[in-house]
Amino acid sequence: MTSKTLFEPYVLGSLTLSNRIVMAPLTRNRAGVGFVPGDLAAQYYAQRASAGLIISEATQVSEQGQGYQDTPGIYTQAQIDGWRRVTGAVHDKGGRIFLQLWHVGRVSHVDLQPGGQPPVAPSAIRAQTKTFVNNTFVDVSEPRALELGEIPGIIADFRRGAANAIAAGFDGVEVHGANGYLLDQFAKDGVNTRTDAYGGSIENRARLMLEVTAAVVDEVGASRTGVRISPVSPANGVSATDPQAQFDYIVTKLDELGIAYLHVVEGATGGARDVAPFDFKALRDKFKNTYIANNGYNVDLATTRLREGLADLFAFGRPFIANPDLVQRLKIGAPLANLNPATLYGGGSAGYTDYPTLAEADRA
Ligand code: 8OZ
């Protein structure tokens, strides 16, 4: 045991973070025309710049990669320019920010897809889940299976997204390999029934996530690359018969790529930590760089895990929404404000940039 605390600086690759608390990626559906993040987004992220590291909301790498209304992209010049204002505002406050690179795969709707086409997936299996489109929650559309010849284009989209993110001033990028989106769909056998090089064996199912990560590393460098996984999360209808073997393999290979961090959703995303038996320590032991732990942490649990050497950084998601000064509140043991679920997804400043800090609340 050591006496490390969450509130001390931490060196992540070439960056020094001011503390060990990470703002997890949070989808807020407030991008403007052209899926460009606007001034409110810059204000929202800057308000949360006291996090040791911010990971942006999931950001699609292509039109095809979009699954919900008004989520931002990172494939046009206007999007790069919009994000540059966000990164500038965060850096001006002394914060650090990575962009999360996203392709939703089958979790989409024809109304969001180029030419009204079906969403793409490893296999033509519809997700039992809903998406938010045309201002309402609807069932996702029936997907089609990606052809083998389309896979290089998907990898190229992630590569371009990574390059664009660096051009927009991000400190690095996180590959979204979690929560039942495209890369997690390929990794999990309940959803991937392919018989080519991207399905069947553990190695084949891991291939897309690893090839995408290798391309991103090649583009922006391993020290600016992280990957998020959720081995046992049933999010968006995925399932795996042997997640331990699947993710032991994936993490071994991610370690070989030398990426800066591994970000693990431990349990069901936003739900029970013990949804299924899984040895997360086995992943930690296979990965030598930074391990970011996520899901239902509080200061006590995070500090215990830190001192046991089970994680280096701790990502908090929903608590950051209503507590822009979450780090300070956790540090002094102040009460946390509750978020308003009605303003989570979509809308304007209400429930986005109007949650006060403790000091602002005291003055009011
Ligand atoms: C909530 C609503 C829409 C998307 C994830 C990107 O779960 C998401 C997401 C979360 O990773």
mmCIF file of C-alpha atoms and ligand atoms in Angstrom:
data_model
loop_
_atom_site.group_PDB
_atom_site.id
_atom_site.type_symbol
_atom_site.label_atom_id
_atom_site.label_comp_id
_atom_site.label_asym_id
_atom_site.label_seq_id
_atom_site.Cartn_x
_atom_site.Cartn_y
_atom_site.Cartn_z
ATOM 1 C CA MET A 1 0.000 0.000 0.000
ATOM 2 C CA THR A 2 1.104 3.538 -0.730
ATOM 3 C CA SER A 3 -0.342 6.860 0.334
ATOM 4 C CA LYS A 4 -1.001 8.084 -3.208
ATOM 5 C CA THR A 5 -4.033 10.338 -3.603
ATOM 6 C CA LEU A 6 -6.345 11.216 -6.468
ATOM 7 C CA PHE A 7 -5.490 14.892 -6.153
ATOM 8 C CA GLU A 8 -1.829 14.833 -7.101
ATOM 9 C CA PRO A 9 -0.343 15.333 -10.574
ATOM 10 C CA TYR A 10 0.149 12.344 -12.826
ATOM 11 C CA VAL A 11 2.423 11.976 -15.835
ATOM 12 C CA LEU A 12 0.608 10.479 -18.834
ATOM 13 C CA GLY A 13 3.101 10.038 -21.665
ATOM 14 C CA SER A 14 4.408 13.526 -22.407
ATOM 15 C CA LEU A 15 1.575 15.271 -20.514
ATOM 16 C CA THR A 16 1.410 16.190 -16.865
ATOM 17 C CA LEU A 17 -2.161 15.930 -15.597
ATOM 18 C CA SER A 18 -3.046 18.043 -12.578
ATOM 19 C CA ASN A 19 -4.804 15.130 -10.855
ATOM 20 C CA ARG A 20 -5.896 11.528 -11.410
ATOM 21 C CA ILE A 21 -9.520 12.285 -12.166
ATOM 22 C CA VAL A 22 -10.683 11.934 -15.761
ATOM 23 C CA MET A 23 -13.893 13.290 -17.249
ATOM 24 C CA ALA A 24 -15.365 10.306 -19.083
ATOM 25 C CA PRO A 25 -16.836 10.720 -22.568
ATOM 26 C CA LEU A 26 -20.470 11.888 -22.330
ATOM 27 C CA THR A 27 -22.854 12.126 -25.267
ATOM 28 C CA ARG A 28 -24.812 15.416 -25.108
ATOM 29 C CA ASN A 29 -26.276 15.793 -28.649
ATOM 30 C CA ARG A 30 -25.737 19.538 -29.009
ATOM 31 C CA ALA A 31 -23.627 19.823 -32.154
ATOM 32 C CA GLY A 32 -24.757 22.430 -34.648
ATOM 33 C CA VAL A 33 -25.331 22.367 -38.412
ATOM 34 C CA GLY A 34 -22.828 20.044 -40.086
ATOM 35 C CA PHE A 35 -22.313 18.240 -36.743
ATOM 36 C CA VAL A 36 -19.907 20.984 -35.677
ATOM 37 C CA PRO A 37 -19.355 21.631 -31.948
ATOM 38 C CA GLY A 38 -20.227 25.219 -31.175
ATOM 39 C CA ASP A 39 -19.385 27.908 -28.648
ATOM 40 C CA LEU A 40 -21.527 26.307 -25.959
ATOM 41 C CA ALA A 41 -19.434 23.153 -26.259
ATOM 42 C CA ALA A 42 -16.275 25.220 -25.774
ATOM 43 C CA GLN A 43 -17.791 26.778 -22.664
ATOM 44 C CA TYR A 44 -19.016 23.403 -21.330
ATOM 45 C CA TYR A 45 -15.626 21.723 -21.677
ATOM 46 C CA ALA A 46 -13.707 24.749 -20.368
ATOM 47 C CA GLN A 47 -15.914 24.762 -17.263
ATOM 48 C CA ARG A 48 -14.698 21.196 -16.610
ATOM 49 C CA ALA A 49 -10.999 21.833 -17.356
ATOM 50 C CA SER A 50 -9.955 21.117 -13.750
ATOM 51 C CA ALA A 51 -10.309 17.406 -14.556
ATOM 52 C CA GLY A 52 -6.832 15.918 -14.904
ATOM 53 C CA LEU A 53 -7.901 14.814 -18.374
ATOM 54 C CA ILE A 54 -11.103 15.354 -20.353
ATOM 55 C CA ILE A 55 -12.139 12.745 -22.883
ATOM 56 C CA SER A 56 -14.548 14.328 -25.348
ATOM 57 C CA GLU A 57 -17.985 13.006 -26.079
ATOM 58 C CA ALA A 58 -17.977 10.229 -28.677
ATOM 59 C CA THR A 59 -17.322 11.815 -32.079
ATOM 60 C CA GLN A 60 -18.097 10.064 -35.355
ATOM 61 C CA VAL A 61 -15.270 9.531 -37.813
ATOM 62 C CA SER A 62 -17.620 9.533 -40.832
ATOM 63 C CA GLU A 63 -21.244 10.100 -41.773
ATOM 64 C CA GLN A 64 -21.687 6.336 -41.688
ATOM 65 C CA GLY A 65 -20.303 6.270 -38.147
ATOM 66 C CA GLN A 66 -23.144 8.415 -36.751
ATOM 67 C CA GLY A 67 -25.979 6.834 -34.786
ATOM 68 C CA TYR A 68 -27.735 9.645 -32.931
ATOM 69 C CA GLN A 69 -28.984 13.098 -33.748
ATOM 70 C CA ASP A 70 -26.670 16.087 -33.307
ATOM 71 C CA THR A 71 -23.522 14.253 -32.242
ATOM 72 C CA PRO A 72 -20.322 15.935 -33.429
ATOM 73 C CA GLY A 73 -18.014 14.665 -36.143
ATOM 74 C CA ILE A 74 -14.299 14.883 -36.923
ATOM 75 C CA TYR A 75 -14.302 14.394 -40.701
ATOM 76 C CA THR A 76 -14.842 17.917 -42.117
ATOM 77 C CA GLN A 77 -12.829 21.148 -41.970
ATOM 78 C CA ALA A 78 -15.725 22.915 -40.238
ATOM 79 C CA GLN A 79 -15.699 20.239 -37.520
ATOM 80 C CA ILE A 80 -11.932 20.628 -37.068
ATOM 81 C CA ASP A 81 -12.405 24.393 -36.764
ATOM 82 C CA GLY A 82 -15.213 23.967 -34.221
ATOM 83 C CA TRP A 83 -13.187 21.549 -32.135
ATOM 84 C CA ARG A 84 -10.188 23.894 -32.255
ATOM 85 C CA ARG A 85 -12.208 26.426 -30.276
ATOM 86 C CA VAL A 86 -13.014 23.724 -27.722
ATOM 87 C CA THR A 87 -9.407 22.611 -27.273
ATOM 88 C CA GLY A 88 -8.248 26.235 -27.107
ATOM 89 C CA ALA A 89 -10.754 27.023 -24.365
ATOM 90 C CA VAL A 90 -9.720 23.950 -22.347
ATOM 91 C CA HIS A 91 -6.004 24.638 -22.775
ATOM 92 C CA ASP A 92 -6.497 28.274 -21.754
ATOM 93 C CA LYS A 93 -7.792 26.944 -18.430
ATOM 94 C CA GLY A 94 -4.797 24.596 -18.067
ATOM 95 C CA GLY A 95 -6.759 21.468 -18.940
ATOM 96 C CA ARG A 96 -5.933 18.478 -21.148
ATOM 97 C CA ILE A 97 -8.316 16.936 -23.639
ATOM 98 C CA PHE A 98 -8.434 13.828 -25.853
ATOM 99 C CA LEU A 99 -11.033 13.265 -28.556
ATOM 100 C CA GLN A 100 -12.984 10.005 -28.601
ATOM 101 C CA LEU A 101 -13.116 8.465 -32.111
ATOM 102 C CA TRP A 102 -16.414 6.694 -32.774
ATOM 103 C CA HIS A 103 -18.166 4.497 -35.288
ATOM 104 C CA VAL A 104 -21.548 3.265 -34.075
ATOM 105 C CA GLY A 105 -21.835 0.335 -36.505
ATOM 106 C CA ARG A 106 -25.342 -1.126 -36.257
ATOM 107 C CA VAL A 107 -26.549 1.327 -33.585
ATOM 108 C CA SER A 108 -27.972 3.767 -36.104
ATOM 109 C CA HIS A 109 -30.971 4.644 -38.201
ATOM 110 C CA VAL A 110 -31.456 4.976 -41.955
ATOM 111 C CA ASP A 111 -32.402 8.637 -41.469
ATOM 112 C CA LEU A 112 -28.848 9.354 -40.272
ATOM 113 C CA GLN A 113 -27.033 7.265 -42.861
ATOM 114 C CA PRO A 114 -25.652 8.581 -46.170
ATOM 115 C CA GLY A 115 -28.269 8.052 -48.887
ATOM 116 C CA GLY A 116 -30.695 6.535 -46.386
ATOM 117 C CA GLN A 117 -28.726 3.267 -46.510
ATOM 118 C CA PRO A 118 -28.876 0.642 -43.747
ATOM 119 C CA PRO A 119 -26.279 1.015 -40.987
ATOM 120 C CA VAL A 120 -23.281 -1.307 -41.201
ATOM 121 C CA ALA A 121 -22.313 -4.097 -38.822
ATOM 122 C CA PRO A 122 -20.128 -7.190 -38.644
ATOM 123 C CA SER A 123 -23.244 -9.275 -39.360
ATOM 124 C CA ALA A 124 -26.822 -8.457 -40.356
ATOM 125 C CA ILE A 125 -28.173 -8.776 -36.818
ATOM 126 C CA ARG A 126 -30.371 -5.975 -35.583
ATOM 127 C CA ALA A 127 -29.612 -4.509 -32.154
ATOM 128 C CA GLN A 128 -32.360 -4.619 -29.564
ATOM 129 C CA THR A 129 -31.838 -1.005 -28.670
ATOM 130 C CA LYS A 130 -33.094 2.459 -29.425
ATOM 131 C CA THR A 131 -31.493 5.553 -30.822
ATOM 132 C CA PHE A 132 -32.427 9.215 -30.662
ATOM 133 C CA VAL A 133 -33.322 10.677 -34.049
ATOM 134 C CA ASN A 134 -35.846 13.233 -35.318
ATOM 135 C CA ASN A 135 -36.182 14.349 -31.665
ATOM 136 C CA THR A 136 -37.528 11.037 -30.451
ATOM 137 C CA PHE A 137 -36.344 7.600 -29.349
ATOM 138 C CA VAL A 138 -36.830 4.946 -32.050
ATOM 139 C CA ASP A 139 -35.684 1.376 -32.698
ATOM 140 C CA VAL A 140 -32.392 1.195 -34.567
ATOM 141 C CA SER A 141 -32.578 0.091 -38.218
ATOM 142 C CA GLU A 142 -31.821 -3.364 -39.604
ATOM 143 C CA PRO A 143 -28.097 -3.327 -40.479
ATOM 144 C CA ARG A 144 -26.210 -4.936 -43.341
ATOM 145 C CA ALA A 145 -22.962 -6.869 -42.956
ATOM 146 C CA LEU A 146 -19.841 -5.012 -44.026
ATOM 147 C CA GLU A 147 -18.086 -6.556 -47.003
ATOM 148 C CA LEU A 148 -14.470 -7.521 -46.516
ATOM 149 C CA GLY A 149 -13.467 -4.929 -49.095
ATOM 150 C CA GLU A 150 -15.046 -2.137 -47.028
ATOM 151 C CA ILE A 151 -12.914 -2.725 -43.927
ATOM 152 C CA PRO A 152 -9.857 -0.750 -45.121
ATOM 153 C CA GLY A 153 -12.128 2.265 -45.592
ATOM 154 C CA ILE A 154 -13.344 2.049 -42.004
ATOM 155 C CA ILE A 155 -9.762 1.901 -40.746
ATOM 156 C CA ALA A 156 -8.887 4.871 -42.968
ATOM 157 C CA ASP A 157 -11.804 6.841 -41.476
ATOM 158 C CA PHE A 158 -10.434 6.325 -37.945
ATOM 159 C CA ARG A 159 -6.962 7.303 -39.158
ATOM 160 C CA ARG A 160 -8.294 10.511 -40.719
ATOM 161 C CA GLY A 161 -10.253 11.258 -37.541
ATOM 162 C CA ALA A 162 -7.083 10.924 -35.479
ATOM 163 C CA ALA A 163 -5.133 13.222 -37.792
ATOM 164 C CA ASN A 164 -7.973 15.747 -37.768
ATOM 165 C CA ALA A 165 -8.174 15.636 -33.970
ATOM 166 C CA ILE A 166 -4.509 16.536 -33.668
ATOM 167 C CA ALA A 167 -5.024 19.299 -36.253
ATOM 168 C CA ALA A 168 -7.846 20.558 -34.010
ATOM 169 C CA GLY A 169 -5.466 20.830 -31.051
ATOM 170 C CA PHE A 170 -6.385 17.730 -29.042
ATOM 171 C CA ASP A 171 -3.693 16.270 -26.804
ATOM 172 C CA GLY A 172 -4.526 12.808 -28.097
ATOM 173 C CA VAL A 173 -7.323 10.468 -29.143
ATOM 174 C CA GLU A 174 -9.236 7.597 -27.607
ATOM 175 C CA VAL A 175 -10.492 4.786 -29.841
ATOM 176 C CA HIS A 176 -14.045 3.908 -28.769
ATOM 177 C CA GLY A 177 -13.887 0.136 -28.526
ATOM 178 C CA ALA A 178 -16.674 -0.091 -25.943
ATOM 179 C CA ASN A 179 -20.421 -0.018 -25.331
ATOM 180 C CA GLY A 180 -21.675 -2.119 -28.208
ATOM 181 C CA TYR A 181 -20.483 0.132 -31.021
ATOM 182 C CA LEU A 182 -18.694 -1.052 -34.166
ATOM 183 C CA LEU A 183 -15.385 -2.260 -32.710
ATOM 184 C CA ASP A 184 -17.099 -3.935 -29.738
ATOM 185 C CA GLN A 185 -19.614 -5.502 -32.159
ATOM 186 C CA PHE A 186 -16.727 -7.128 -34.024
ATOM 187 C CA ALA A 187 -15.086 -8.292 -30.783
ATOM 188 C CA LYS A 188 -18.144 -10.041 -29.355
ATOM 189 C CA ASP A 189 -19.400 -13.327 -30.756
ATOM 190 C CA GLY A 190 -23.069 -12.736 -29.932
ATOM 191 C CA VAL A 191 -23.080 -10.108 -32.672
ATOM 192 C CA ASN A 192 -20.247 -11.173 -34.979
ATOM 193 C CA THR A 193 -20.981 -14.364 -36.937
ATOM 194 C CA ARG A 194 -18.552 -13.645 -39.771
ATOM 195 C CA THR A 195 -16.540 -16.465 -41.310
ATOM 196 C CA ASP A 196 -13.784 -14.322 -42.863
ATOM 197 C CA ALA A 197 -10.609 -12.899 -41.284
ATOM 198 C CA TYR A 198 -12.740 -10.651 -39.013
ATOM 199 C CA GLY A 199 -14.869 -13.337 -37.360
ATOM 200 C CA GLY A 200 -14.717 -16.834 -35.855
ATOM 201 C CA SER A 201 -11.639 -16.966 -33.648
ATOM 202 C CA ILE A 202 -10.630 -14.669 -30.804
ATOM 203 C CA GLU A 203 -7.817 -13.320 -32.981
ATOM 204 C CA ASN A 204 -10.148 -12.632 -35.898
ATOM 205 C CA ARG A 205 -12.759 -10.877 -33.782
ATOM 206 C CA ALA A 206 -10.072 -8.672 -32.246
ATOM 207 C CA ARG A 207 -8.624 -7.795 -35.637
ATOM 208 C CA LEU A 208 -10.632 -4.675 -36.453
ATOM 209 C CA MET A 209 -10.084 -3.019 -33.060
ATOM 210 C CA LEU A 210 -6.368 -3.778 -33.276
ATOM 211 C CA GLU A 211 -5.983 -2.665 -36.897
ATOM 212 C CA VAL A 212 -7.835 0.569 -36.173
ATOM 213 C CA THR A 213 -5.637 1.200 -33.133
ATOM 214 C CA ALA A 214 -2.468 0.402 -35.076
ATOM 215 C CA ALA A 215 -3.498 2.876 -37.790
ATOM 216 C CA VAL A 216 -4.210 5.564 -35.204
ATOM 217 C CA VAL A 217 -0.856 4.901 -33.510
ATOM 218 C CA ASP A 218 0.867 5.127 -36.874
ATOM 219 C CA GLU A 219 -0.868 8.446 -37.534
ATOM 220 C CA VAL A 220 -0.507 10.285 -34.220
ATOM 221 C CA GLY A 221 1.890 8.194 -32.117
ATOM 222 C CA ALA A 222 1.327 5.678 -29.331
ATOM 223 C CA SER A 223 1.813 8.300 -26.618
ATOM 224 C CA ARG A 224 -1.255 10.149 -27.935
ATOM 225 C CA THR A 225 -3.471 7.069 -28.282
ATOM 226 C CA GLY A 226 -5.810 5.434 -25.778
ATOM 227 C CA VAL A 227 -8.466 2.726 -26.178
ATOM 228 C CA ARG A 228 -11.717 2.251 -24.269
ATOM 229 C CA ILE A 229 -13.192 -1.224 -23.813
ATOM 230 C CA SER A 230 -16.164 -2.660 -21.912
ATOM 231 C CA PRO A 231 -15.567 -6.438 -21.780
ATOM 232 C CA VAL A 232 -18.776 -7.477 -19.999
ATOM 233 C CA SER A 233 -21.095 -4.565 -20.716
ATOM 234 C CA PRO A 234 -24.334 -5.585 -22.434
ATOM 235 C CA ALA A 235 -24.701 -2.025 -23.761
ATOM 236 C CA ASN A 236 -26.544 -1.845 -27.065
ATOM 237 C CA GLY A 237 -27.350 -5.546 -27.073
ATOM 238 C CA VAL A 238 -23.906 -7.089 -27.396
ATOM 239 C CA SER A 239 -22.903 -10.356 -25.724
ATOM 240 C CA ALA A 240 -19.826 -12.558 -25.616
ATOM 241 C CA THR A 241 -19.487 -16.188 -24.555
ATOM 242 C CA ASP A 242 -15.893 -15.823 -23.306
ATOM 243 C CA PRO A 243 -15.112 -12.163 -22.671
ATOM 244 C CA GLN A 244 -12.139 -12.975 -20.424
ATOM 245 C CA ALA A 245 -10.236 -14.804 -23.151
ATOM 246 C CA GLN A 246 -11.307 -12.250 -25.770
ATOM 247 C CA PHE A 247 -10.188 -9.223 -23.804
ATOM 248 C CA ASP A 248 -7.084 -10.840 -22.301
ATOM 249 C CA TYR A 249 -5.973 -11.242 -25.910
ATOM 250 C CA ILE A 250 -7.001 -7.737 -26.987
ATOM 251 C CA VAL A 251 -5.226 -6.115 -24.052
ATOM 252 C CA THR A 252 -2.069 -8.162 -24.625
ATOM 253 C CA LYS A 253 -1.990 -6.855 -28.191
ATOM 254 C CA LEU A 254 -2.832 -3.273 -27.189
ATOM 255 C CA ASP A 255 0.083 -3.414 -24.768
ATOM 256 C CA GLU A 256 2.357 -4.481 -27.629
ATOM 257 C CA LEU A 257 1.233 -1.407 -29.565
ATOM 258 C CA GLY A 258 2.520 0.701 -26.665
ATOM 259 C CA ILE A 259 -0.564 2.915 -26.392
ATOM 260 C CA ALA A 260 -0.651 5.530 -23.644
ATOM 261 C CA TYR A 261 -3.645 4.182 -21.825
ATOM 262 C CA LEU A 262 -6.286 1.510 -21.533
ATOM 263 C CA HIS A 263 -9.694 2.781 -20.368
ATOM 264 C CA VAL A 264 -11.919 0.058 -18.975
ATOM 265 C CA VAL A 265 -15.638 0.214 -18.233
ATOM 266 C CA GLU A 266 -15.766 -2.265 -15.368
ATOM 267 C CA GLY A 267 -19.198 -3.947 -15.481
ATOM 268 C CA ALA A 268 -22.375 -2.768 -17.191
ATOM 269 C CA THR A 269 -21.949 0.736 -18.642
ATOM 270 C CA GLY A 270 -23.494 3.159 -16.178
ATOM 271 C CA GLY A 271 -24.820 0.187 -14.209
ATOM 272 C CA ALA A 272 -23.749 -2.679 -11.977
ATOM 273 C CA ARG A 273 -20.035 -3.232 -11.553
ATOM 274 C CA ASP A 274 -20.672 -6.949 -10.916
ATOM 275 C CA VAL A 275 -22.950 -7.649 -13.893
ATOM 276 C CA ALA A 276 -20.829 -10.687 -14.820
ATOM 277 C CA PRO A 277 -17.764 -12.376 -13.359
ATOM 278 C CA PHE A 278 -14.614 -10.872 -14.831
ATOM 279 C CA ASP A 279 -11.040 -10.513 -13.647
ATOM 280 C CA PHE A 280 -10.176 -6.888 -14.411
ATOM 281 C CA LYS A 281 -6.890 -7.250 -12.551
ATOM 282 C CA ALA A 282 -5.827 -9.690 -15.266
ATOM 283 C CA LEU A 283 -6.186 -6.858 -17.793
ATOM 284 C CA ARG A 284 -4.314 -4.458 -15.553
ATOM 285 C CA ASP A 285 -1.483 -6.971 -15.220
ATOM 286 C CA LYS A 286 -1.216 -7.379 -19.003
ATOM 287 C CA PHE A 287 -0.980 -3.650 -19.656
ATOM 288 C CA LYS A 288 2.110 -1.733 -18.595
ATOM 289 C CA ASN A 289 1.093 1.853 -19.342
ATOM 290 C CA THR A 290 -1.719 3.847 -17.740
ATOM 291 C CA TYR A 291 -4.911 2.042 -16.709
ATOM 292 C CA ILE A 292 -8.014 4.245 -16.459
ATOM 293 C CA ALA A 293 -10.787 2.630 -14.437
ATOM 294 C CA ASN A 294 -14.414 3.625 -14.936
ATOM 295 C CA ASN A 295 -17.860 2.828 -13.648
ATOM 296 C CA GLY A 296 -19.485 3.768 -10.399
ATOM 297 C CA TYR A 297 -16.324 4.935 -8.645
ATOM 298 C CA ASN A 298 -16.349 7.237 -5.649
ATOM 299 C CA VAL A 299 -13.331 8.707 -3.871
ATOM 300 C CA ASP A 300 -13.084 5.832 -1.375
ATOM 301 C CA LEU A 301 -13.173 3.046 -3.936
ATOM 302 C CA ALA A 302 -10.851 4.923 -6.309
ATOM 303 C CA THR A 303 -8.323 5.640 -3.566
ATOM 304 C CA THR A 304 -8.362 2.008 -2.455
ATOM 305 C CA ARG A 305 -7.822 0.760 -6.014
ATOM 306 C CA LEU A 306 -5.094 3.348 -6.587
ATOM 307 C CA ARG A 307 -3.206 2.276 -3.487
ATOM 308 C CA GLU A 308 -3.609 -1.389 -4.397
ATOM 309 C CA GLY A 309 -1.999 -0.603 -7.751
ATOM 310 C CA LEU A 310 -5.112 -1.686 -9.652
ATOM 311 C CA ALA A 311 -5.561 1.570 -11.600
ATOM 312 C CA ASP A 312 -3.776 4.876 -12.206
ATOM 313 C CA LEU A 313 -6.584 7.210 -13.227
ATOM 314 C CA PHE A 314 -10.327 7.153 -12.547
ATOM 315 C CA ALA A 315 -12.949 8.313 -15.028
ATOM 316 C CA PHE A 316 -16.133 9.873 -13.683
ATOM 317 C CA GLY A 317 -18.981 10.353 -16.127
ATOM 318 C CA ARG A 318 -22.400 11.549 -15.056
ATOM 319 C CA PRO A 319 -21.144 13.346 -11.903
ATOM 320 C CA PHE A 320 -19.287 15.785 -14.180
ATOM 321 C CA ILE A 321 -22.526 16.896 -15.832
ATOM 322 C CA ALA A 322 -24.021 18.747 -12.860
ATOM 323 C CA ASN A 323 -20.684 19.403 -11.116
ATOM 324 C CA PRO A 324 -18.302 21.335 -13.363
ATOM 325 C CA ASP A 325 -15.933 21.618 -10.375
ATOM 326 C CA LEU A 326 -16.210 17.913 -9.567
ATOM 327 C CA VAL A 327 -12.520 17.600 -8.693
ATOM 328 C CA GLN A 328 -12.763 20.327 -6.055
ATOM 329 C CA ARG A 329 -15.974 18.877 -4.615
ATOM 330 C CA LEU A 330 -14.452 15.412 -4.340
ATOM 331 C CA LYS A 331 -11.329 16.870 -2.775
ATOM 332 C CA ILE A 332 -13.167 18.656 0.009
ATOM 333 C CA GLY A 333 -15.975 16.130 0.363
ATOM 334 C CA ALA A 334 -18.646 18.631 -0.705
ATOM 335 C CA PRO A 335 -22.086 17.387 -1.698
ATOM 336 C CA LEU A 336 -22.628 16.664 -5.371
ATOM 337 C CA ALA A 337 -25.421 18.248 -7.394
ATOM 338 C CA ASN A 338 -27.826 15.946 -9.225
ATOM 339 C CA LEU A 339 -28.239 16.151 -12.973
ATOM 340 C CA ASN A 340 -31.546 16.816 -14.662
ATOM 341 C CA PRO A 341 -32.285 13.794 -16.912
ATOM 342 C CA ALA A 342 -34.591 15.906 -19.108
ATOM 343 C CA THR A 343 -31.662 17.986 -20.394
ATOM 344 C CA LEU A 344 -29.125 15.188 -20.869
ATOM 345 C CA TYR A 345 -29.496 14.766 -24.616
ATOM 346 C CA GLY A 346 -30.044 17.735 -26.923
ATOM 347 C CA GLY A 347 -31.170 21.290 -26.311
ATOM 348 C CA GLY A 348 -29.107 24.344 -25.487
ATOM 349 C CA SER A 349 -27.419 25.820 -22.441
ATOM 350 C CA ALA A 350 -30.025 24.552 -19.949
ATOM 351 C CA GLY A 351 -28.596 21.505 -18.223
ATOM 352 C CA TYR A 352 -25.376 21.945 -20.187
ATOM 353 C CA THR A 353 -23.439 25.079 -19.269
ATOM 354 C CA ASP A 354 -25.648 26.416 -16.463
ATOM 355 C CA TYR A 355 -24.718 24.056 -13.625
ATOM 356 C CA PRO A 356 -22.876 26.228 -11.084
ATOM 357 C CA THR A 357 -19.632 25.554 -9.298
ATOM 358 C CA LEU A 358 -19.784 25.501 -5.502
ATOM 359 C CA ALA A 359 -18.487 29.074 -5.370
ATOM 360 C CA GLU A 360 -21.084 30.246 -7.892
ATOM 361 C CA ALA A 361 -23.870 28.437 -6.007
ATOM 362 C CA ASP A 362 -22.756 30.092 -2.751
ATOM 363 C CA ARG A 363 -22.921 33.529 -4.356
ATOM 364 C CA ALA A 364 -26.378 32.934 -5.804
HETATM 365 C C1 8OZ B 1 -25.388 7.603 -24.277
HETATM 366 C C2 8OZ B 1 -26.196 7.981 -25.323
HETATM 367 C C3 8OZ B 1 -25.712 7.882 -26.604
HETATM 368 C C4 8OZ B 1 -24.432 7.403 -26.836
HETATM 369 C C5 8OZ B 1 -21.664 5.393 -25.224
HETATM 370 C C6 8OZ B 1 -21.483 7.052 -26.949
HETATM 371 O O1 8OZ B 1 -22.383 4.741 -24.466
HETATM 372 C C7 8OZ B 1 -22.238 6.504 -26.018
HETATM 373 C C8 8OZ B 1 -23.624 7.006 -25.768
HETATM 374 C C9 8OZ B 1 -24.122 7.119 -24.482
HETATM 375 O O2 8OZ B 1 -20.477 5.120 -25.371
#
